[in-house]
Amino acid sequence: MRRFKRTLVAAALTTTVMAGTAGWAVGGEQTAVTGPPAGAAAWRADHFLHRPLPDPATAAPHDVARFFASLDDTRRHDLATRHPLVVGNLDGAPIPLRYEANRLALTAERDREQAREADRTLPAHERERAGARADRYERLLAPGRQILAFDPRGRGQLAEVYGDWAAARRTAVVVPGSDIDLASFDRTKDHVGTPAGMARSLLAEMARQAPDTPSAVIAWAGYTTPVGVGLDAATGRLAEAGAARLDRFLAGLSALAPAAPPAVFCHSYGSVVCGLAARGLDGTEVADVVALGSPGMRADSAAALHTGARVWATRRNGADWIGRVPHVRLFGLGHGTDPTSAEFGARLVPSDGAHGHSDYFAPGTRSLRHFAGIALGAHAAVR
């Protein structure tokens, strides 16, 4: 009976898994954005090239890359202009072309929201929301921003590149946890807990450690994250949908033959996504997977991830509340073995200096220094 009660208590606590950065707030169930980009039907029906366009739902990223390589610049730009939401989110398409397409898509969305803001037939609260969205899109259109993915559906998804990806010899991808969407992607509050802040901080540390090594980092908020505390955070439903998107995204990067496969840094619920995605990744697509502040990776051990990438983990004991969440899996709740435990078998990353769940990328922390070393390939220095 005592063991049964302990199991029930663990199950109840597991439902409070909070895998993001917004605090102890109850969240509602989210509808995952899945499938091909918006506009895919019009893309498939477009025959202006007198040849089939690669189906965004089924074409492998390597096939997409070969298709665009067969086109001249004029045709590529034509496609970006005709179908910006597809080209901007099409894994395997040339990265500079995706930047161009997403600027077009963001401009169109900004103009649409500005028109709604000015429409006096709409209720005041709808006009206010439209104005906030228009301002958000305007910020993303600022000169120098490199938007690699933009999807306005649902709460919005985004990926942004920091640094010159084409010239980079060392690269990384940051996968965030809960409460991240288009609105919170680069918020100024708790900035090192946002994907944009994490990516900027990591790139700056990589440049400090290896100023002569061209580097780039992608902040990837390309999946529907849980909101607050609730069943979404305690189950793998949204992570499964996100893992499929992350797998395809990373395959798209690999299809464009970067100098070296990236290190992927997975924060909180993002580590659940990475754990599920890892099964489809080998060492040619991802060099390292790093779980930080993780509630579990839906695997009993690093070996059970069946990935060719090196697996790392860190958690600041005593400072990160997620360490108090039971690492169990019961009735579909919880995410399994603690990635920092000896039984899991990941390589451990010291994180001295981190003072909370979202502080691992803060300048001056030992975790950030080691993250940069991992991304730069200096694995022996991580100790």
JSON list of N, CA and C in Angstrom, two decimals, residues 14-21 29-30 32 155 174-180 193 198 220 223-243 246 265-277 290-298 320-322 325 327 332-336 339 357-358 360:
[
{"chain": "A", "resi": 14, "resn": "THR", "atom": "N", "xyz": [4.11, 14.50, -11.33]},
{"chain": "A", "resi": 14, "resn": "THR", "atom": "CA", "xyz": [4.54, 14.52, -12.72]},
{"chain": "A", "resi": 14, "resn": "THR", "atom": "C", "xyz": [3.64, 15.42, -13.56]},
{"chain": "A", "resi": 15, "resn": "THR", "atom": "N", "xyz": [2.36, 15.50, -13.20]},
{"chain": "A", "resi": 15, "resn": "THR", "atom": "CA", "xyz": [1.46, 16.36, -13.97]},
{"chain": "A", "resi": 15, "resn": "THR", "atom": "C", "xyz": [1.81, 17.83, -13.81]},
{"chain": "A", "resi": 16, "resn": "THR", "atom": "N", "xyz": [2.69, 18.14, -12.85]},
{"chain": "A", "resi": 16, "resn": "THR", "atom": "CA", "xyz": [3.11, 19.52, -12.68]},
{"chain": "A", "resi": 16, "resn": "THR", "atom": "C", "xyz": [4.45, 19.79, -13.35]},
{"chain": "A", "resi": 17, "resn": "VAL", "atom": "N", "xyz": [4.86, 18.90, -14.23]},
{"chain": "A", "resi": 17, "resn": "VAL", "atom": "CA", "xyz": [6.11, 19.15, -14.94]},
{"chain": "A", "resi": 17, "resn": "VAL", "atom": "C", "xyz": [6.01, 20.49, -15.65]},
{"chain": "A", "resi": 18, "resn": "MET", "atom": "N", "xyz": [6.86, 21.37, -15.29]},
{"chain": "A", "resi": 18, "resn": "MET", "atom": "CA", "xyz": [6.89, 22.68, -15.93]},
{"chain": "A", "resi": 18, "resn": "MET", "atom": "C", "xyz": [8.16, 22.76, -16.72]},
{"chain": "A", "resi": 19, "resn": "ALA", "atom": "N", "xyz": [8.04, 22.68, -18.05]},
{"chain": "A", "resi": 19, "resn": "ALA", "atom": "CA", "xyz": [9.24, 22.52, -18.85]},
{"chain": "A", "resi": 19, "resn": "ALA", "atom": "C", "xyz": [9.64, 23.79, -19.55]},
{"chain": "A", "resi": 20, "resn": "GLY", "atom": "N", "xyz": [9.18, 24.92, -19.12]},
{"chain": "A", "resi": 20, "resn": "GLY", "atom": "CA", "xyz": [9.53, 26.16, -19.79]},
{"chain": "A", "resi": 20, "resn": "GLY", "atom": "C", "xyz": [10.05, 27.20, -18.82]},
{"chain": "A", "resi": 21, "resn": "THR", "atom": "N", "xyz": [9.70, 28.45, -19.03]},
{"chain": "A", "resi": 21, "resn": "THR", "atom": "CA", "xyz": [10.34, 29.52, -18.29]},
{"chain": "A", "resi": 21, "resn": "THR", "atom": "C", "xyz": [9.35, 30.53, -17.72]},
{"chain": "A", "resi": 29, "resn": "GLU", "atom": "N", "xyz": [-4.68, 22.92, -23.01]},
{"chain": "A", "resi": 29, "resn": "GLU", "atom": "CA", "xyz": [-4.21, 22.02, -24.05]},
{"chain": "A", "resi": 29, "resn": "GLU", "atom": "C", "xyz": [-4.01, 22.78, -25.36]},
{"chain": "A", "resi": 30, "resn": "GLN", "atom": "N", "xyz": [-2.88, 22.53, -25.99]},
{"chain": "A", "resi": 30, "resn": "GLN", "atom": "CA", "xyz": [-2.53, 23.20, -27.23]},
{"chain": "A", "resi": 30, "resn": "GLN", "atom": "C", "xyz": [-2.77, 22.28, -28.43]},
{"chain": "A", "resi": 32, "resn": "ALA", "atom": "N", "xyz": [-1.33, 21.14, -31.82]},
{"chain": "A", "resi": 32, "resn": "ALA", "atom": "CA", "xyz": [-0.04, 21.15, -32.51]},
{"chain": "A", "resi": 32, "resn": "ALA", "atom": "C", "xyz": [-0.21, 21.54, -33.97]},
{"chain": "A", "resi": 155, "resn": "ARG", "atom": "N", "xyz": [-0.04, 29.81, -32.46]},
{"chain": "A", "resi": 155, "resn": "ARG", "atom": "CA", "xyz": [0.68, 30.83, -31.70]},
{"chain": "A", "resi": 155, "resn": "ARG", "atom": "C", "xyz": [1.90, 31.34, -32.44]},
{"chain": "A", "resi": 174, "resn": "VAL", "atom": "N", "xyz": [19.56, 25.73, -31.16]},
{"chain": "A", "resi": 174, "resn": "VAL", "atom": "CA", "xyz": [18.95, 25.78, -29.84]},
{"chain": "A", "resi": 174, "resn": "VAL", "atom": "C", "xyz": [17.47, 25.43, -29.97]},
{"chain": "A", "resi": 175, "resn": "VAL", "atom": "N", "xyz": [17.03, 24.45, -29.15]},
{"chain": "A", "resi": 175, "resn": "VAL", "atom": "CA", "xyz": [15.63, 24.02, -29.14]},
{"chain": "A", "resi": 175, "resn": "VAL", "atom": "C", "xyz": [15.04, 24.37, -27.78]},
{"chain": "A", "resi": 176, "resn": "PRO", "atom": "N", "xyz": [14.08, 25.29, -27.71]},
{"chain": "A", "resi": 176, "resn": "PRO", "atom": "CA", "xyz": [13.56, 25.75, -26.42]},
{"chain": "A", "resi": 176, "resn": "PRO", "atom": "C", "xyz": [12.47, 24.86, -25.86]},
{"chain": "A", "resi": 177, "resn": "GLY", "atom": "N", "xyz": [12.05, 25.17, -24.63]},
{"chain": "A", "resi": 177, "resn": "GLY", "atom": "CA", "xyz": [10.99, 24.44, -23.96]},
{"chain": "A", "resi": 177, "resn": "GLY", "atom": "C", "xyz": [9.66, 25.15, -24.00]},
{"chain": "A", "resi": 178, "resn": "SER", "atom": "N", "xyz": [8.88, 25.02, -22.95]},
{"chain": "A", "resi": 178, "resn": "SER", "atom": "CA", "xyz": [7.50, 25.51, -22.93]},
{"chain": "A", "resi": 178, "resn": "SER", "atom": "C", "xyz": [7.41, 27.02, -22.99]},
{"chain": "A", "resi": 179, "resn": "ASP", "atom": "N", "xyz": [6.19, 27.48, -23.31]},
{"chain": "A", "resi": 179, "resn": "ASP", "atom": "CA", "xyz": [5.84, 28.90, -23.29]},
{"chain": "A", "resi": 179, "resn": "ASP", "atom": "C", "xyz": [6.61, 29.74, -24.30]},
{"chain": "A", "resi": 180, "resn": "ILE", "atom": "N", "xyz": [7.15, 29.08, -25.33]},
{"chain": "A", "resi": 180, "resn": "ILE", "atom": "CA", "xyz": [7.85, 29.80, -26.38]},
{"chain": "A", "resi": 180, "resn": "ILE", "atom": "C", "xyz": [7.01, 29.77, -27.64]},
{"chain": "A", "resi": 193, "resn": "GLY", "atom": "N", "xyz": [16.68, 33.24, -21.30]},
{"chain": "A", "resi": 193, "resn": "GLY", "atom": "CA", "xyz": [15.79, 32.09, -21.28]},
{"chain": "A", "resi": 193, "resn": "GLY", "atom": "C", "xyz": [14.95, 31.97, -22.53]},
{"chain": "A", "resi": 198, "resn": "MET", "atom": "N", "xyz": [19.36, 32.80, -25.96]},
{"chain": "A", "resi": 198, "resn": "MET", "atom": "CA", "xyz": [20.27, 31.66, -25.85]},
{"chain": "A", "resi": 198, "resn": "MET", "atom": "C", "xyz": [21.22, 31.62, -27.04]},
{"chain": "A", "resi": 220, "resn": "TRP", "atom": "N", "xyz": [15.71, 27.74, -32.91]},
{"chain": "A", "resi": 220, "resn": "TRP", "atom": "CA", "xyz": [14.63, 27.03, -33.61]},
{"chain": "A", "resi": 220, "resn": "TRP", "atom": "C", "xyz": [13.43, 26.88, -32.68]},
{"chain": "A", "resi": 223, "resn": "TYR", "atom": "N", "xyz": [8.11, 24.36, -33.27]},
{"chain": "A", "resi": 223, "resn": "TYR", "atom": "CA", "xyz": [7.07, 23.41, -32.88]},
{"chain": "A", "resi": 223, "resn": "TYR", "atom": "C", "xyz": [6.12, 24.07, -31.89]},
{"chain": "A", "resi": 224, "resn": "THR", "atom": "N", "xyz": [4.96, 23.48, -31.69]},
{"chain": "A", "resi": 224, "resn": "THR", "atom": "CA", "xyz": [3.98, 24.00, -30.73]},
{"chain": "A", "resi": 224, "resn": "THR", "atom": "C", "xyz": [4.39, 23.55, -29.33]},
{"chain": "A", "resi": 225, "resn": "THR", "atom": "N", "xyz": [4.74, 24.50, -28.49]},
{"chain": "A", "resi": 225, "resn": "THR", "atom": "CA", "xyz": [5.21, 24.19, -27.14]},
{"chain": "A", "resi": 225, "resn": "THR", "atom": "C", "xyz": [4.04, 24.17, -26.15]},
{"chain": "A", "resi": 226, "resn": "PRO", "atom": "N", "xyz": [4.21, 23.47, -25.02]},
{"chain": "A", "resi": 226, "resn": "PRO", "atom": "CA", "xyz": [3.19, 23.56, -23.97]},
{"chain": "A", "resi": 226, "resn": "PRO", "atom": "C", "xyz": [3.11, 24.97, -23.40]},
{"chain": "A", "resi": 227, "resn": "VAL", "atom": "N", "xyz": [1.98, 25.30, -22.83]},
{"chain": "A", "resi": 227, "resn": "VAL", "atom": "CA", "xyz": [1.80, 26.58, -22.15]},
{"chain": "A", "resi": 227, "resn": "VAL", "atom": "C", "xyz": [1.60, 26.30, -20.67]},
{"chain": "A", "resi": 228, "resn": "GLY", "atom": "N", "xyz": [2.49, 26.81, -19.84]},
{"chain": "A", "resi": 228, "resn": "GLY", "atom": "CA", "xyz": [2.37, 26.65, -18.40]},
{"chain": "A", "resi": 228, "resn": "GLY", "atom": "C", "xyz": [2.43, 25.21, -17.96]},
{"chain": "A", "resi": 229, "resn": "VAL", "atom": "N", "xyz": [1.80, 24.94, -16.81]},
{"chain": "A", "resi": 229, "resn": "VAL", "atom": "CA", "xyz": [1.78, 23.60, -16.24]},
{"chain": "A", "resi": 229, "resn": "VAL", "atom": "C", "xyz": [0.47, 22.92, -16.61]},
{"chain": "A", "resi": 230, "resn": "GLY", "atom": "N", "xyz": [0.56, 21.72, -17.09]},
{"chain": "A", "resi": 230, "resn": "GLY", "atom": "CA", "xyz": [-0.63, 20.97, -17.46]},
{"chain": "A", "resi": 230, "resn": "GLY", "atom": "C", "xyz": [-0.23, 19.67, -18.11]},
{"chain": "A", "resi": 231, "resn": "LEU", "atom": "N", "xyz": [-1.20, 18.97, -18.64]},
{"chain": "A", "resi": 231, "resn": "LEU", "atom": "CA", "xyz": [-0.92, 17.67, -19.23]},
{"chain": "A", "resi": 231, "resn": "LEU", "atom": "C", "xyz": [0.01, 17.78, -20.44]},
{"chain": "A", "resi": 232, "resn": "ASP", "atom": "N", "xyz": [-0.08, 18.89, -21.17]},
{"chain": "A", "resi": 232, "resn": "ASP", "atom": "CA", "xyz": [0.81, 19.04, -22.33]},
{"chain": "A", "resi": 232, "resn": "ASP", "atom": "C", "xyz": [2.27, 18.96, -21.91]},
{"chain": "A", "resi": 233, "resn": "ALA", "atom": "N", "xyz": [2.62, 19.58, -20.77]},
{"chain": "A", "resi": 233, "resn": "ALA", "atom": "CA", "xyz": [4.01, 19.58, -20.30]},
{"chain": "A", "resi": 233, "resn": "ALA", "atom": "C", "xyz": [4.41, 18.23, -19.73]},
{"chain": "A", "resi": 234, "resn": "ALA", "atom": "N", "xyz": [3.44, 17.46, -19.26]},
{"chain": "A", "resi": 234, "resn": "ALA", "atom": "CA", "xyz": [3.74, 16.19, -18.60]},
{"chain": "A", "resi": 234, "resn": "ALA", "atom": "C", "xyz": [3.66, 15.00, -19.54]},
{"chain": "A", "resi": 235, "resn": "THR", "atom": "N", "xyz": [3.22, 15.21, -20.77]},
{"chain": "A", "resi": 235, "resn": "THR", "atom": "CA", "xyz": [3.10, 14.12, -21.73]},
{"chain": "A", "resi": 235, "resn": "THR", "atom": "C", "xyz": [3.98, 14.38, -22.94]},
{"chain": "A", "resi": 236, "resn": "GLY", "atom": "N", "xyz": [4.06, 13.41, -23.82]},
{"chain": "A", "resi": 236, "resn": "GLY", "atom": "CA", "xyz": [4.91, 13.53, -25.00]},
{"chain": "A", "resi": 236, "resn": "GLY", "atom": "C", "xyz": [4.17, 13.91, -26.27]},
{"chain": "A", "resi": 237, "resn": "ARG", "atom": "N", "xyz": [2.87, 14.26, -26.16]},
{"chain": "A", "resi": 237, "resn": "ARG", "atom": "CA", "xyz": [2.08, 14.50, -27.38]},
{"chain": "A", "resi": 237, "resn": "ARG", "atom": "C", "xyz": [2.67, 15.63, -28.24]},
{"chain": "A", "resi": 238, "resn": "LEU", "atom": "N", "xyz": [2.90, 16.78, -27.64]},
{"chain": "A", "resi": 238, "resn": "LEU", "atom": "CA", "xyz": [3.46, 17.89, -28.41]},
{"chain": "A", "resi": 238, "resn": "LEU", "atom": "C", "xyz": [4.91, 17.62, -28.81]},
{"chain": "A", "resi": 239, "resn": "ALA", "atom": "N", "xyz": [5.63, 16.90, -27.96]},
{"chain": "A", "resi": 239, "resn": "ALA", "atom": "CA", "xyz": [7.03, 16.56, -28.28]},
{"chain": "A", "resi": 239, "resn": "ALA", "atom": "C", "xyz": [7.10, 15.65, -29.50]},
{"chain": "A", "resi": 240, "resn": "GLU", "atom": "N", "xyz": [6.19, 14.72, -29.62]},
{"chain": "A", "resi": 240, "resn": "GLU", "atom": "CA", "xyz": [6.18, 13.83, -30.79]},
{"chain": "A", "resi": 240, "resn": "GLU", "atom": "C", "xyz": [5.96, 14.63, -32.07]},
{"chain": "A", "resi": 241, "resn": "ALA", "atom": "N", "xyz": [5.01, 15.56, -32.03]},
{"chain": "A", "resi": 241, "resn": "ALA", "atom": "CA", "xyz": [4.77, 16.40, -33.21]},
{"chain": "A", "resi": 241, "resn": "ALA", "atom": "C", "xyz": [5.99, 17.27, -33.50]},
{"chain": "A", "resi": 242, "resn": "GLY", "atom": "N", "xyz": [6.61, 17.80, -32.45]},
{"chain": "A", "resi": 242, "resn": "GLY", "atom": "CA", "xyz": [7.79, 18.64, -32.63]},
{"chain": "A", "resi": 242, "resn": "GLY", "atom": "C", "xyz": [8.99, 17.87, -33.12]},
{"chain": "A", "resi": 243, "resn": "ALA", "atom": "N", "xyz": [9.13, 16.62, -32.67]},
{"chain": "A", "resi": 243, "resn": "ALA", "atom": "CA", "xyz": [10.28, 15.81, -33.08]},
{"chain": "A", "resi": 243, "resn": "ALA", "atom": "C", "xyz": [10.28, 15.57, -34.57]},
{"chain": "A", "resi": 246, "resn": "LEU", "atom": "N", "xyz": [11.52, 18.74, -36.09]},
{"chain": "A", "resi": 246, "resn": "LEU", "atom": "CA", "xyz": [12.95, 18.95, -35.85]},
{"chain": "A", "resi": 246, "resn": "LEU", "atom": "C", "xyz": [13.78, 18.01, -36.71]},
{"chain": "A", "resi": 265, "resn": "PHE", "atom": "N", "xyz": [21.29, 22.02, -28.73]},
{"chain": "A", "resi": 265, "resn": "PHE", "atom": "CA", "xyz": [21.11, 22.29, -27.31]},
{"chain": "A", "resi": 265, "resn": "PHE", "atom": "C", "xyz": [19.62, 22.34, -27.01]},
{"chain": "A", "resi": 266, "resn": "CYS", "atom": "N", "xyz": [19.19, 21.45, -26.12]},
{"chain": "A", "resi": 266, "resn": "CYS", "atom": "CA", "xyz": [17.76, 21.20, -25.91]},
{"chain": "A", "resi": 266, "resn": "CYS", "atom": "C", "xyz": [17.38, 21.56, -24.49]},
{"chain": "A", "resi": 267, "resn": "HIS", "atom": "N", "xyz": [16.63, 22.64, -24.34]},
{"chain": "A", "resi": 267, "resn": "HIS", "atom": "CA", "xyz": [16.30, 23.15, -23.01]},
{"chain": "A", "resi": 267, "resn": "HIS", "atom": "C", "xyz": [14.95, 22.63, -22.55]},
{"chain": "A", "resi": 268, "resn": "SER", "atom": "N", "xyz": [14.91, 22.08, -21.35]},
{"chain": "A", "resi": 268, "resn": "SER", "atom": "CA", "xyz": [13.67, 21.72, -20.67]},
{"chain": "A", "resi": 268, "resn": "SER", "atom": "C", "xyz": [12.78, 20.82, -21.53]},
{"chain": "A", "resi": 269, "resn": "TYR", "atom": "N", "xyz": [11.53, 21.22, -21.80]},
{"chain": "A", "resi": 269, "resn": "TYR", "atom": "CA", "xyz": [10.67, 20.36, -22.63]},
{"chain": "A", "resi": 269, "resn": "TYR", "atom": "C", "xyz": [11.28, 20.15, -24.02]},
{"chain": "A", "resi": 270, "resn": "GLY", "atom": "N", "xyz": [12.13, 21.07, -24.45]},
{"chain": "A", "resi": 270, "resn": "GLY", "atom": "CA", "xyz": [12.82, 20.86, -25.72]},
{"chain": "A", "resi": 270, "resn": "GLY", "atom": "C", "xyz": [13.68, 19.62, -25.72]},
{"chain": "A", "resi": 271, "resn": "SER", "atom": "N", "xyz": [14.15, 19.19, -24.53]},
{"chain": "A", "resi": 271, "resn": "SER", "atom": "CA", "xyz": [14.94, 17.96, -24.47]},
{"chain": "A", "resi": 271, "resn": "SER", "atom": "C", "xyz": [14.07, 16.73, -24.68]},
{"chain": "A", "resi": 272, "resn": "VAL", "atom": "N", "xyz": [12.78, 16.83, -24.36]},
{"chain": "A", "resi": 272, "resn": "VAL", "atom": "CA", "xyz": [11.85, 15.75, -24.68]},
{"chain": "A", "resi": 272, "resn": "VAL", "atom": "C", "xyz": [11.71, 15.63, -26.20]},
{"chain": "A", "resi": 273, "resn": "VAL", "atom": "N", "xyz": [11.58, 16.78, -26.85]},
{"chain": "A", "resi": 273, "resn": "VAL", "atom": "CA", "xyz": [11.53, 16.81, -28.32]},
{"chain": "A", "resi": 273, "resn": "VAL", "atom": "C", "xyz": [12.79, 16.21, -28.90]},
{"chain": "A", "resi": 274, "resn": "CYS", "atom": "N", "xyz": [13.95, 16.62, -28.39]},
{"chain": "A", "resi": 274, "resn": "CYS", "atom": "CA", "xyz": [15.22, 16.12, -28.92]},
{"chain": "A", "resi": 274, "resn": "CYS", "atom": "C", "xyz": [15.39, 14.62, -28.66]},
{"chain": "A", "resi": 275, "resn": "GLY", "atom": "N", "xyz": [14.92, 14.15, -27.52]},
{"chain": "A", "resi": 275, "resn": "GLY", "atom": "CA", "xyz": [15.03, 12.73, -27.23]},
{"chain": "A", "resi": 275, "resn": "GLY", "atom": "C", "xyz": [14.25, 11.89, -28.23]},
{"chain": "A", "resi": 276, "resn": "LEU", "atom": "N", "xyz": [13.06, 12.37, -28.60]},
{"chain": "A", "resi": 276, "resn": "LEU", "atom": "CA", "xyz": [12.26, 11.65, -29.58]},
{"chain": "A", "resi": 276, "resn": "LEU", "atom": "C", "xyz": [12.83, 11.82, -30.99]},
{"chain": "A", "resi": 277, "resn": "ALA", "atom": "N", "xyz": [13.40, 12.98, -31.28]},
{"chain": "A", "resi": 277, "resn": "ALA", "atom": "CA", "xyz": [13.97, 13.22, -32.60]},
{"chain": "A", "resi": 277, "resn": "ALA", "atom": "C", "xyz": [15.28, 12.47, -32.80]},
{"chain": "A", "resi": 290, "resn": "VAL", "atom": "N", "xyz": [22.65, 18.04, -26.46]},
{"chain": "A", "resi": 290, "resn": "VAL", "atom": "CA", "xyz": [22.88, 18.47, -25.09]},
{"chain": "A", "resi": 290, "resn": "VAL", "atom": "C", "xyz": [21.52, 18.75, -24.44]},
{"chain": "A", "resi": 291, "resn": "ALA", "atom": "N", "xyz": [21.19, 18.01, -23.38]},
{"chain": "A", "resi": 291, "resn": "ALA", "atom": "CA", "xyz": [19.95, 18.22, -22.63]},
{"chain": "A", "resi": 291, "resn": "ALA", "atom": "C", "xyz": [20.26, 19.06, -21.40]},
{"chain": "A", "resi": 292, "resn": "LEU", "atom": "N", "xyz": [19.60, 20.19, -21.27]},
{"chain": "A", "resi": 292, "resn": "LEU", "atom": "CA", "xyz": [19.84, 21.06, -20.12]},
{"chain": "A", "resi": 292, "resn": "LEU", "atom": "C", "xyz": [18.52, 21.37, -19.41]},
{"chain": "A", "resi": 293, "resn": "GLY", "atom": "N", "xyz": [18.53, 21.26, -18.08]},
{"chain": "A", "resi": 293, "resn": "GLY", "atom": "CA", "xyz": [17.32, 21.45, -17.32]},
{"chain": "A", "resi": 293, "resn": "GLY", "atom": "C", "xyz": [16.22, 20.53, -17.78]},
{"chain": "A", "resi": 294, "resn": "SER", "atom": "N", "xyz": [16.54, 19.26, -17.97]},
{"chain": "A", "resi": 294, "resn": "SER", "atom": "CA", "xyz": [15.64, 18.33, -18.64]},
{"chain": "A", "resi": 294, "resn": "SER", "atom": "C", "xyz": [14.72, 17.59, -17.68]},
{"chain": "A", "resi": 295, "resn": "PRO", "atom": "N", "xyz": [13.44, 17.44, -18.03]},
{"chain": "A", "resi": 295, "resn": "PRO", "atom": "CA", "xyz": [12.54, 16.57, -17.26]},
{"chain": "A", "resi": 295, "resn": "PRO", "atom": "C", "xyz": [12.66, 15.11, -17.67]},
{"chain": "A", "resi": 296, "resn": "GLY", "atom": "N", "xyz": [13.49, 14.82, -18.66]},
{"chain": "A", "resi": 296, "resn": "GLY", "atom": "CA", "xyz": [13.64, 13.47, -19.20]},
{"chain": "A", "resi": 296, "resn": "GLY", "atom": "C", "xyz": [13.57, 13.52, -20.72]},
{"chain": "A", "resi": 297, "resn": "MET", "atom": "N", "xyz": [14.10, 12.48, -21.36]},
{"chain": "A", "resi": 297, "resn": "MET", "atom": "CA", "xyz": [14.16, 12.46, -22.82]},
{"chain": "A", "resi": 297, "resn": "MET", "atom": "C", "xyz": [13.35, 11.32, -23.42]},
{"chain": "A", "resi": 298, "resn": "ARG", "atom": "N", "xyz": [12.44, 10.77, -22.60]},
{"chain": "A", "resi": 298, "resn": "ARG", "atom": "CA", "xyz": [11.60, 9.65, -23.06]},
{"chain": "A", "resi": 298, "resn": "ARG", "atom": "C", "xyz": [12.46, 8.46, -23.47]},
{"chain": "A", "resi": 320, "resn": "ASP", "atom": "N", "xyz": [17.95, 24.68, -9.95]},
{"chain": "A", "resi": 320, "resn": "ASP", "atom": "CA", "xyz": [16.94, 24.45, -10.98]},
{"chain": "A", "resi": 320, "resn": "ASP", "atom": "C", "xyz": [15.83, 23.59, -10.39]},
{"chain": "A", "resi": 321, "resn": "TRP", "atom": "N", "xyz": [14.64, 24.19, -10.29]},
{"chain": "A", "resi": 321, "resn": "TRP", "atom": "CA", "xyz": [13.52, 23.48, -9.66]},
{"chain": "A", "resi": 321, "resn": "TRP", "atom": "C", "xyz": [13.13, 22.20, -10.40]},
{"chain": "A", "resi": 322, "resn": "ILE", "atom": "N", "xyz": [13.49, 22.08, -11.65]},
{"chain": "A", "resi": 322, "resn": "ILE", "atom": "CA", "xyz": [13.06, 20.89, -12.38]},
{"chain": "A", "resi": 322, "resn": "ILE", "atom": "C", "xyz": [13.68, 19.62, -11.81]},
{"chain": "A", "resi": 325, "resn": "VAL", "atom": "N", "xyz": [11.20, 17.53, -9.86]},
{"chain": "A", "resi": 325, "resn": "VAL", "atom": "CA", "xyz": [10.13, 16.81, -10.55]},
{"chain": "A", "resi": 325, "resn": "VAL", "atom": "C", "xyz": [10.50, 15.34, -10.66]},
{"chain": "A", "resi": 327, "resn": "HIS", "atom": "N", "xyz": [11.34, 11.84, -11.94]},
{"chain": "A", "resi": 327, "resn": "HIS", "atom": "CA", "xyz": [11.68, 11.33, -13.27]},
{"chain": "A", "resi": 327, "resn": "HIS", "atom": "C", "xyz": [11.07, 9.94, -13.43]},
{"chain": "A", "resi": 332, "resn": "GLY", "atom": "N", "xyz": [1.46, 7.27, -19.25]},
{"chain": "A", "resi": 332, "resn": "GLY", "atom": "CA", "xyz": [1.70, 8.30, -20.26]},
{"chain": "A", "resi": 332, "resn": "GLY", "atom": "C", "xyz": [2.20, 9.61, -19.70]},
{"chain": "A", "resi": 333, "resn": "LEU", "atom": "N", "xyz": [2.32, 9.73, -18.37]},
{"chain": "A", "resi": 333, "resn": "LEU", "atom": "CA", "xyz": [2.79, 10.97, -17.74]},
{"chain": "A", "resi": 333, "resn": "LEU", "atom": "C", "xyz": [4.27, 10.85, -17.40]},
{"chain": "A", "resi": 334, "resn": "GLY", "atom": "N", "xyz": [4.96, 11.98, -17.47]},
{"chain": "A", "resi": 334, "resn": "GLY", "atom": "CA", "xyz": [6.38, 12.00, -17.15]},
{"chain": "A", "resi": 334, "resn": "GLY", "atom": "C", "xyz": [7.24, 11.61, -18.33]},
{"chain": "A", "resi": 335, "resn": "HIS", "atom": "N", "xyz": [8.54, 11.91, -18.20]},
{"chain": "A", "resi": 335, "resn": "HIS", "atom": "CA", "xyz": [9.44, 11.76, -19.35]},
{"chain": "A", "resi": 335, "resn": "HIS", "atom": "C", "xyz": [10.62, 10.83, -19.08]},
{"chain": "A", "resi": 336, "resn": "GLY", "atom": "N", "xyz": [10.58, 10.09, -17.97]},
{"chain": "A", "resi": 336, "resn": "GLY", "atom": "CA", "xyz": [11.55, 9.03, -17.78]},
{"chain": "A", "resi": 336, "resn": "GLY", "atom": "C", "xyz": [12.80, 9.43, -17.03]},
{"chain": "A", "resi": 339, "resn": "PRO", "atom": "N", "xyz": [18.33, 12.59, -17.26]},
{"chain": "A", "resi": 339, "resn": "PRO", "atom": "CA", "xyz": [19.51, 12.51, -18.13]},
{"chain": "A", "resi": 339, "resn": "PRO", "atom": "C", "xyz": [20.83, 12.79, -17.44]},
{"chain": "A", "resi": 357, "resn": "HIS", "atom": "N", "xyz": [16.34, 27.82, -13.68]},
{"chain": "A", "resi": 357, "resn": "HIS", "atom": "CA", "xyz": [15.97, 26.91, -14.77]},
{"chain": "A", "resi": 357, "resn": "HIS", "atom": "C", "xyz": [16.31, 27.48, -16.15]},
{"chain": "A", "resi": 358, "resn": "SER", "atom": "N", "xyz": [16.30, 28.79, -16.29]},
{"chain": "A", "resi": 358, "resn": "SER", "atom": "CA", "xyz": [16.53, 29.38, -17.61]},
{"chain": "A", "resi": 358, "resn": "SER", "atom": "C", "xyz": [17.83, 30.16, -17.68]},
{"chain": "A", "resi": 360, "resn": "TYR", "atom": "N", "xyz": [21.09, 28.84, -17.97]},
{"chain": "A", "resi": 360, "resn": "TYR", "atom": "CA", "xyz": [22.25, 28.06, -18.41]},
{"chain": "A", "resi": 360, "resn": "TYR", "atom": "C", "xyz": [23.10, 28.78, -19.48]}
]
